[in-house]
């Protein structure tokens, strides 16, 4: 039997219980990795995803926090071994909300910046082990809003831009250790039969995006996850510091 390109590797999927993270976890497991499915509060769902993966580990941790990241990695390492694949699909910023910079509730930016801090904490804890292994794959799941403004998403977009920049810095700093770091940036993600959003601002955004896309529909969470998983494969060792836009061909220039 083909052992899969990730056989013998341990992967940690931060936000492994999310819409995208779940498919990333099962995709990595299908490729042969032992997968740790991280969650915030959804312990039952994390356990269910571990069963879908055919084994692995479910582990909850509230991010950001250096101590939380330390406990998270120590638990995974003790149970599964050294982590050489880190996918960060966690969203500690919580609900997206839509409000112009002038009108946004106080504290919104700080809430979204928790995602940057979490990414920093995870990378910082992951990198020494990857250096020791001479191999590492980091993929940050960002959002296309960081590059093409849609009114009302400033705080979210600013945080995604910051964490994406951090990922590119990791790529620049760690290439000599066999470590790649890339960003996957989806626009709207939706199942083909999903209804349009109820929120009028999100509905308007969805319509505007459709008009700009080359492809006839938005990508699904599973399709986003497939790209994430591919970037972790050993054969993609020349792809680093890149942003893969999953926006239905919206950026054509
Ligand atoms: N889905 C989309 O349409 C879309 C589009 C563009 C970009 N993105 C980006 O893609 C990434 C994944 O999106 P998604 O829709 O899959 O996310 P999601 O379904 O909202 O899942 C969020 C994940 O983050 C975890 N989480 C929440 N708060 C946390 C905290 N304080 N500490 C640690 N973990 C926490 C959740 O754990 P629990 O399950 O335990 O709560 C869950 O696993 C996000 O960065 C998002 O911004 C998504």
GROMACS .gro file of C-alpha atoms and ligand atoms in nm:
model
  301
    1UNK     CA    1   0.000   0.000   0.000
    2UNK     CA    2   0.122   0.354  -0.077
    3UNK     CA    3   0.207   0.505   0.262
    4UNK     CA    4   0.128   0.861   0.143
    5UNK     CA    5   0.358   1.163   0.103
    6UNK     CA    6   0.326   1.263   0.470
    7UNK     CA    7   0.388   0.920   0.624
    8UNK     CA    8   0.588   0.954   0.947
    9UNK     CA    9   0.507   1.326   0.982
   10UNK     CA   10   0.317   1.486   1.267
   11UNK     CA   11   0.084   1.774   1.179
   12UNK     CA   12  -0.088   2.022   1.408
   13UNK     CA   13  -0.398   2.188   1.268
   14UNK     CA   14  -0.482   2.494   1.475
   15UNK     CA   15  -0.852   2.559   1.428
   16UNK     CA   16  -0.896   2.198   1.319
   17UNK     CA   17  -1.264   2.209   1.414
   18UNK     CA   18  -1.338   2.500   1.179
   19UNK     CA   19  -1.507   2.470   0.842
   20UNK     CA   20  -1.173   2.469   0.658
   21UNK     CA   21  -0.960   2.317   0.937
   22UNK     CA   22  -1.170   2.001   0.951
   23UNK     CA   23  -1.099   1.924   0.584
   24UNK     CA   24  -0.732   2.013   0.631
   25UNK     CA   25  -0.709   1.761   0.918
   26UNK     CA   26  -0.872   1.476   0.725
   27UNK     CA   27  -0.670   1.564   0.413
   28UNK     CA   28  -0.340   1.553   0.602
   29UNK     CA   29  -0.439   1.221   0.761
   30UNK     CA   30  -0.531   1.079   0.420
   31UNK     CA   31  -0.181   1.178   0.303
   32UNK     CA   32  -0.030   0.973   0.588
   33UNK     CA   33   0.034   1.228   0.865
   34UNK     CA   34  -0.049   1.175   1.231
   35UNK     CA   35  -0.277   1.471   1.297
   36UNK     CA   36  -0.342   1.674   1.611
   37UNK     CA   37  -0.679   1.848   1.578
   38UNK     CA   38  -0.675   2.168   1.782
   39UNK     CA   39  -0.994   2.334   1.898
   40UNK     CA   40  -1.092   2.613   2.131
   41UNK     CA   41  -1.410   2.478   2.294
   42UNK     CA   42  -1.545   2.214   2.053
   43UNK     CA   43  -1.382   1.914   2.222
   44UNK     CA   44  -1.655   1.673   2.105
   45UNK     CA   45  -1.621   1.784   1.744
   46UNK     CA   46  -1.241   1.758   1.764
   47UNK     CA   47  -1.275   1.397   1.887
   48UNK     CA   48  -1.516   1.322   1.601
   49UNK     CA   49  -1.267   1.462   1.346
   50UNK     CA   50  -0.988   1.252   1.499
   51UNK     CA   51  -1.210   0.948   1.439
   52UNK     CA   52  -1.260   1.061   1.077
   53UNK     CA   53  -0.881   1.086   1.050
   54UNK     CA   54  -0.851   0.725   1.167
   55UNK     CA   55  -0.647   0.829   1.473
   56UNK     CA   56  -0.444   1.120   1.602
   57UNK     CA   57  -0.514   1.355   1.889
   58UNK     CA   58  -0.779   1.611   1.987
   59UNK     CA   59  -0.646   1.899   2.194
   60UNK     CA   60  -0.816   2.220   2.310
   61UNK     CA   61  -0.634   2.547   2.378
   62UNK     CA   62  -0.743   2.909   2.396
   63UNK     CA   63  -0.512   3.126   2.183
   64UNK     CA   64  -0.322   3.355   2.180
   65UNK     CA   65  -0.076   3.297   2.463
   66UNK     CA   66   0.281   3.173   2.479
   67UNK     CA   67   0.201   2.939   2.766
   68UNK     CA   68  -0.103   2.802   2.588
   69UNK     CA   69   0.107   2.739   2.276
   70UNK     CA   70   0.373   2.570   2.488
   71UNK     CA   71   0.116   2.338   2.652
   72UNK     CA   72  -0.043   2.265   2.316
   73UNK     CA   73   0.283   2.164   2.149
   74UNK     CA   74   0.409   1.973   2.455
   75UNK     CA   75   0.089   1.765   2.458
   76UNK     CA   76   0.110   1.689   2.086
   77UNK     CA   77   0.481   1.605   2.103
   78UNK     CA   78   0.431   1.374   2.399
   79UNK     CA   79   0.148   1.185   2.226
   80UNK     CA   80   0.244   1.191   1.859
   81UNK     CA   81   0.607   1.309   1.829
   82UNK     CA   82   0.780   1.620   1.690
   83UNK     CA   83   0.555   1.851   1.489
   84UNK     CA   84   0.693   1.935   1.145
   85UNK     CA   85   0.368   2.054   0.984
   86UNK     CA   86   0.172   2.347   1.125
   87UNK     CA   87  -0.147   2.468   0.962
   88UNK     CA   88  -0.308   2.767   1.128
   89UNK     CA   89  -0.677   2.789   1.040
   90UNK     CA   90  -0.784   2.920   1.380
   91UNK     CA   91  -0.990   3.236   1.408
   92UNK     CA   92  -0.960   3.372   1.763
   93UNK     CA   93  -1.101   3.706   1.640
   94UNK     CA   94  -1.451   3.558   1.646
   95UNK     CA   95  -1.747   3.691   1.450
   96UNK     CA   96  -1.657   3.893   1.144
   97UNK     CA   97  -1.905   4.182   1.188
   98UNK     CA   98  -1.929   4.455   0.927
   99UNK     CA   99  -1.855   4.815   1.026
  100UNK     CA  100  -1.659   5.099   0.871
  101UNK     CA  101  -1.347   5.212   1.055
  102UNK     CA  102  -1.534   5.527   1.161
  103UNK     CA  103  -1.817   5.328   1.317
  104UNK     CA  104  -1.648   5.014   1.449
  105UNK     CA  105  -1.701   4.914   1.813
  106UNK     CA  106  -1.406   4.983   2.045
  107UNK     CA  107  -1.197   4.671   2.097
  108UNK     CA  108  -1.273   4.518   1.756
  109UNK     CA  109  -0.919   4.564   1.625
  110UNK     CA  110  -0.771   4.410   1.942
  111UNK     CA  111  -1.002   4.111   1.904
  112UNK     CA  112  -0.885   4.050   1.548
  113UNK     CA  113  -0.522   4.112   1.641
  114UNK     CA  114  -0.551   3.811   1.871
  115UNK     CA  115  -0.521   3.612   1.550
  116UNK     CA  116  -0.182   3.769   1.475
  117UNK     CA  117  -0.059   3.700   1.826
  118UNK     CA  118  -0.180   3.342   1.806
  119UNK     CA  119   0.003   3.292   1.476
  120UNK     CA  120   0.321   3.439   1.622
  121UNK     CA  121   0.296   3.217   1.931
  122UNK     CA  122   0.238   2.903   1.722
  123UNK     CA  123   0.522   2.973   1.475
  124UNK     CA  124   0.763   3.067   1.752
  125UNK     CA  125   0.696   2.741   1.936
  126UNK     CA  126   0.697   2.528   1.619
  127UNK     CA  127   1.014   2.651   1.451
  128UNK     CA  128   1.290   2.515   1.680
  129UNK     CA  129   1.157   2.159   1.635
  130UNK     CA  130   1.130   2.205   1.259
  131UNK     CA  131   1.487   2.336   1.247
  132UNK     CA  132   1.603   2.030   1.443
  133UNK     CA  133   1.421   1.804   1.196
  134UNK     CA  134   1.560   1.991   0.892
  135UNK     CA  135   1.204   1.998   0.759
  136UNK     CA  136   0.900   2.210   0.823
  137UNK     CA  137   0.579   2.322   0.659
  138UNK     CA  138   0.377   2.619   0.783
  139UNK     CA  139   0.056   2.727   0.613
  140UNK     CA  140  -0.147   3.024   0.736
  141UNK     CA  141  -0.509   3.041   0.628
  142UNK     CA  142  -0.566   3.410   0.568
  143UNK     CA  143  -0.835   3.599   0.377
  144UNK     CA  144  -0.841   3.783   0.045
  145UNK     CA  145  -0.994   4.081   0.223
  146UNK     CA  146  -0.642   4.168   0.336
  147UNK     CA  147  -0.559   4.274  -0.020
  148UNK     CA  148  -0.883   4.389  -0.179
  149UNK     CA  149  -1.085   4.611   0.049
  150UNK     CA  150  -1.458   4.556   0.084
  151UNK     CA  151  -1.618   4.824   0.305
  152UNK     CA  152  -1.666   4.728   0.668
  153UNK     CA  153  -1.388   4.471   0.711
  154UNK     CA  154  -1.091   4.689   0.805
  155UNK     CA  155  -0.997   4.537   1.141
  156UNK     CA  156  -1.025   4.179   1.015
  157UNK     CA  157  -0.829   4.262   0.700
  158UNK     CA  158  -0.555   4.446   0.888
  159UNK     CA  159  -0.503   4.148   1.118
  160UNK     CA  160  -0.492   3.902   0.827
  161UNK     CA  161  -0.239   4.123   0.647
  162UNK     CA  162  -0.017   4.130   0.955
  163UNK     CA  163  -0.024   3.753   1.009
  164UNK     CA  164   0.040   3.695   0.639
  165UNK     CA  165   0.342   3.926   0.651
  166UNK     CA  166   0.470   3.732   0.951
  167UNK     CA  167   0.437   3.411   0.750
  168UNK     CA  168   0.646   3.556   0.467
  169UNK     CA  169   0.910   3.660   0.721
  170UNK     CA  170   0.924   3.303   0.848
  171UNK     CA  171   0.975   3.189   0.488
  172UNK     CA  172   1.262   3.434   0.442
  173UNK     CA  173   1.427   3.339   0.771
  174UNK     CA  174   1.387   2.960   0.773
  175UNK     CA  175   1.444   2.843   0.416
  176UNK     CA  176   1.795   2.728   0.501
  177UNK     CA  177   1.647   2.479   0.749
  178UNK     CA  178   1.423   2.309   0.494
  179UNK     CA  179   1.121   2.498   0.623
  180UNK     CA  180   0.863   2.654   0.393
  181UNK     CA  181   0.591   2.898   0.498
  182UNK     CA  182   0.300   2.998   0.276
  183UNK     CA  183  -0.034   3.175   0.293
  184UNK     CA  184  -0.363   3.054   0.147
  185UNK     CA  185  -0.605   3.342   0.106
  186UNK     CA  186  -0.966   3.252   0.024
  187UNK     CA  187  -1.231   3.505  -0.069
  188UNK     CA  188  -1.582   3.388   0.009
  189UNK     CA  189  -1.598   3.014   0.078
  190UNK     CA  190  -1.931   2.842   0.014
  191UNK     CA  191  -2.080   2.508  -0.077
  192UNK     CA  192  -2.232   2.513  -0.428
  193UNK     CA  193  -2.590   2.498  -0.288
  194UNK     CA  194  -2.534   2.743   0.000
  195UNK     CA  195  -2.793   3.021   0.031
  196UNK     CA  196  -2.678   3.381  -0.004
  197UNK     CA  197  -2.596   3.555   0.328
  198UNK     CA  198  -2.890   3.710   0.522
  199UNK     CA  199  -2.685   4.012   0.631
  200UNK     CA  200  -2.743   4.281   0.364
  201UNK     CA  201  -2.380   4.399   0.376
  202UNK     CA  202  -2.247   4.044   0.328
  203UNK     CA  203  -2.503   3.982   0.054
  204UNK     CA  204  -2.384   4.293  -0.131
  205UNK     CA  205  -2.024   4.177  -0.092
  206UNK     CA  206  -2.106   3.830  -0.223
  207UNK     CA  207  -2.277   3.979  -0.532
  208UNK     CA  208  -1.985   4.213  -0.598
  209UNK     CA  209  -1.738   3.925  -0.576
  210UNK     CA  210  -1.938   3.708  -0.817
  211UNK     CA  211  -1.918   3.980  -1.080
  212UNK     CA  212  -1.540   3.992  -1.053
  213UNK     CA  213  -1.472   3.619  -1.059
  214UNK     CA  214  -1.352   3.417  -1.357
  215UNK     CA  215  -1.489   3.089  -1.218
  216UNK     CA  216  -1.863   3.028  -1.189
  217UNK     CA  217  -1.874   2.964  -0.813
  218UNK     CA  218  -1.694   3.023  -0.485
  219UNK     CA  219  -1.454   2.754  -0.363
  220UNK     CA  220  -1.577   2.509  -0.101
  221UNK     CA  221  -1.401   2.458   0.233
  222UNK     CA  222  -1.278   2.123   0.107
  223UNK     CA  223  -1.127   2.283  -0.203
  224UNK     CA  224  -0.947   2.541   0.009
  225UNK     CA  225  -0.820   2.262   0.233
  226UNK     CA  226  -0.687   2.065  -0.065
  227UNK     CA  227  -0.459   2.355  -0.156
  228UNK     CA  228  -0.344   2.389   0.204
  229UNK     CA  229  -0.262   2.018   0.224
  230UNK     CA  230  -0.074   2.021  -0.106
  231UNK     CA  231   0.155   2.297   0.024
  232UNK     CA  232   0.267   2.067   0.306
  233UNK     CA  233   0.388   1.792   0.073
  234UNK     CA  234   0.765   1.739   0.062
  235UNK     CA  235   0.765   1.780  -0.316
  236UNK     CA  236   0.654   2.145  -0.281
  237UNK     CA  237   0.990   2.235  -0.130
  238UNK     CA  238   1.046   2.519  -0.378
  239UNK     CA  239   0.721   2.698  -0.294
  240UNK     CA  240   0.774   2.935  -0.004
  241UNK     CA  241   0.680   3.287   0.093
  242UNK     CA  242   0.386   3.269  -0.147
  243UNK     CA  243   0.022   3.363  -0.119
  244UNK     CA  244  -0.223   3.140  -0.303
  245UNK     CA  245  -0.542   3.337  -0.369
  246UNK     CA  246  -0.851   3.118  -0.377
  247UNK     CA  247  -1.082   3.386  -0.509
  248UNK     CA  248  -1.232   3.218  -0.813
  249UNK     CA  249  -0.986   3.385  -1.046
  250UNK     CA  250  -1.078   3.732  -0.922
  251UNK     CA  251  -0.724   3.867  -0.950
  252UNK     CA  252  -0.645   3.859  -1.316
  253UNK     CA  253  -0.380   4.129  -1.346
  254LIG     N1  254  -1.496   3.027   0.577
  254LIG     C1  255  -1.481   3.134   0.498
  254LIG     O1  256  -1.573   3.177   0.424
  254LIG     C2  257  -1.348   3.206   0.494
  254LIG     C3  258  -1.321   3.297   0.392
  254LIG     C4  259  -1.198   3.362   0.390
  254LIG     C5  260  -1.106   3.340   0.489
  254LIG     N2  261  -1.136   3.253   0.589
  254LIG     C6  262  -1.036   3.233   0.696
  254LIG     O2  263  -1.004   3.095   0.704
  254LIG     C7  264  -0.974   3.061   0.841
  254LIG     C8  265  -1.064   2.945   0.880
  254LIG     O3  266  -1.199   2.985   0.862
  254LIG     P1  267  -1.322   2.891   0.901
  254LIG     O4  268  -1.445   2.950   0.841
  254LIG     O5  269  -1.285   2.750   0.877
  254LIG     O6  270  -1.326   2.918   1.060
  254LIG     P2  271  -1.435   2.872   1.164
  254LIG     O7  272  -1.526   2.768   1.106
  254LIG     O8  273  -1.498   2.995   1.220
  254LIG     O9  274  -1.346   2.801   1.276
  254LIG     C9  275  -1.267   2.877   1.361
  254LIG    C10  276  -1.169   2.786   1.433
  254LIG    O10  277  -1.092   2.866   1.524
  254LIG    C11  278  -1.103   2.811   1.654
  254LIG     N3  279  -1.100   2.918   1.752
  254LIG    C12  280  -1.195   3.012   1.775
  254LIG     N4  281  -1.157   3.093   1.877
  254LIG    C13  282  -1.037   3.048   1.921
  254LIG    C14  283  -0.949   3.086   2.025
  254LIG     N5  284  -0.973   3.190   2.104
  254LIG     N6  285  -0.836   3.015   2.040
  254LIG    C15  286  -0.807   2.910   1.960
  254LIG     N7  287  -0.887   2.869   1.860
  254LIG    C16  288  -1.001   2.937   1.840
  254LIG    C17  289  -1.236   2.738   1.656
  254LIG    O11  290  -1.238   2.639   1.760
  254LIG     P3  291  -1.379   2.585   1.820
  254LIG    O12  292  -1.442   2.503   1.712
  254LIG    O13  293  -1.343   2.503   1.938
  254LIG    O14  294  -1.459   2.707   1.853
  254LIG    C18  295  -1.236   2.676   1.517
  254LIG    O15  296  -1.159   2.561   1.513
  254LIG    C19  297  -1.002   3.186   0.924
  254LIG    O16  298  -0.881   3.251   0.948
  254LIG    C20  299  -1.090   3.271   0.832
  254LIG    O17  300  -1.075   3.410   0.858
  254LIG    C21  301  -1.254   3.185   0.594
   0.00000   0.00000   0.00000
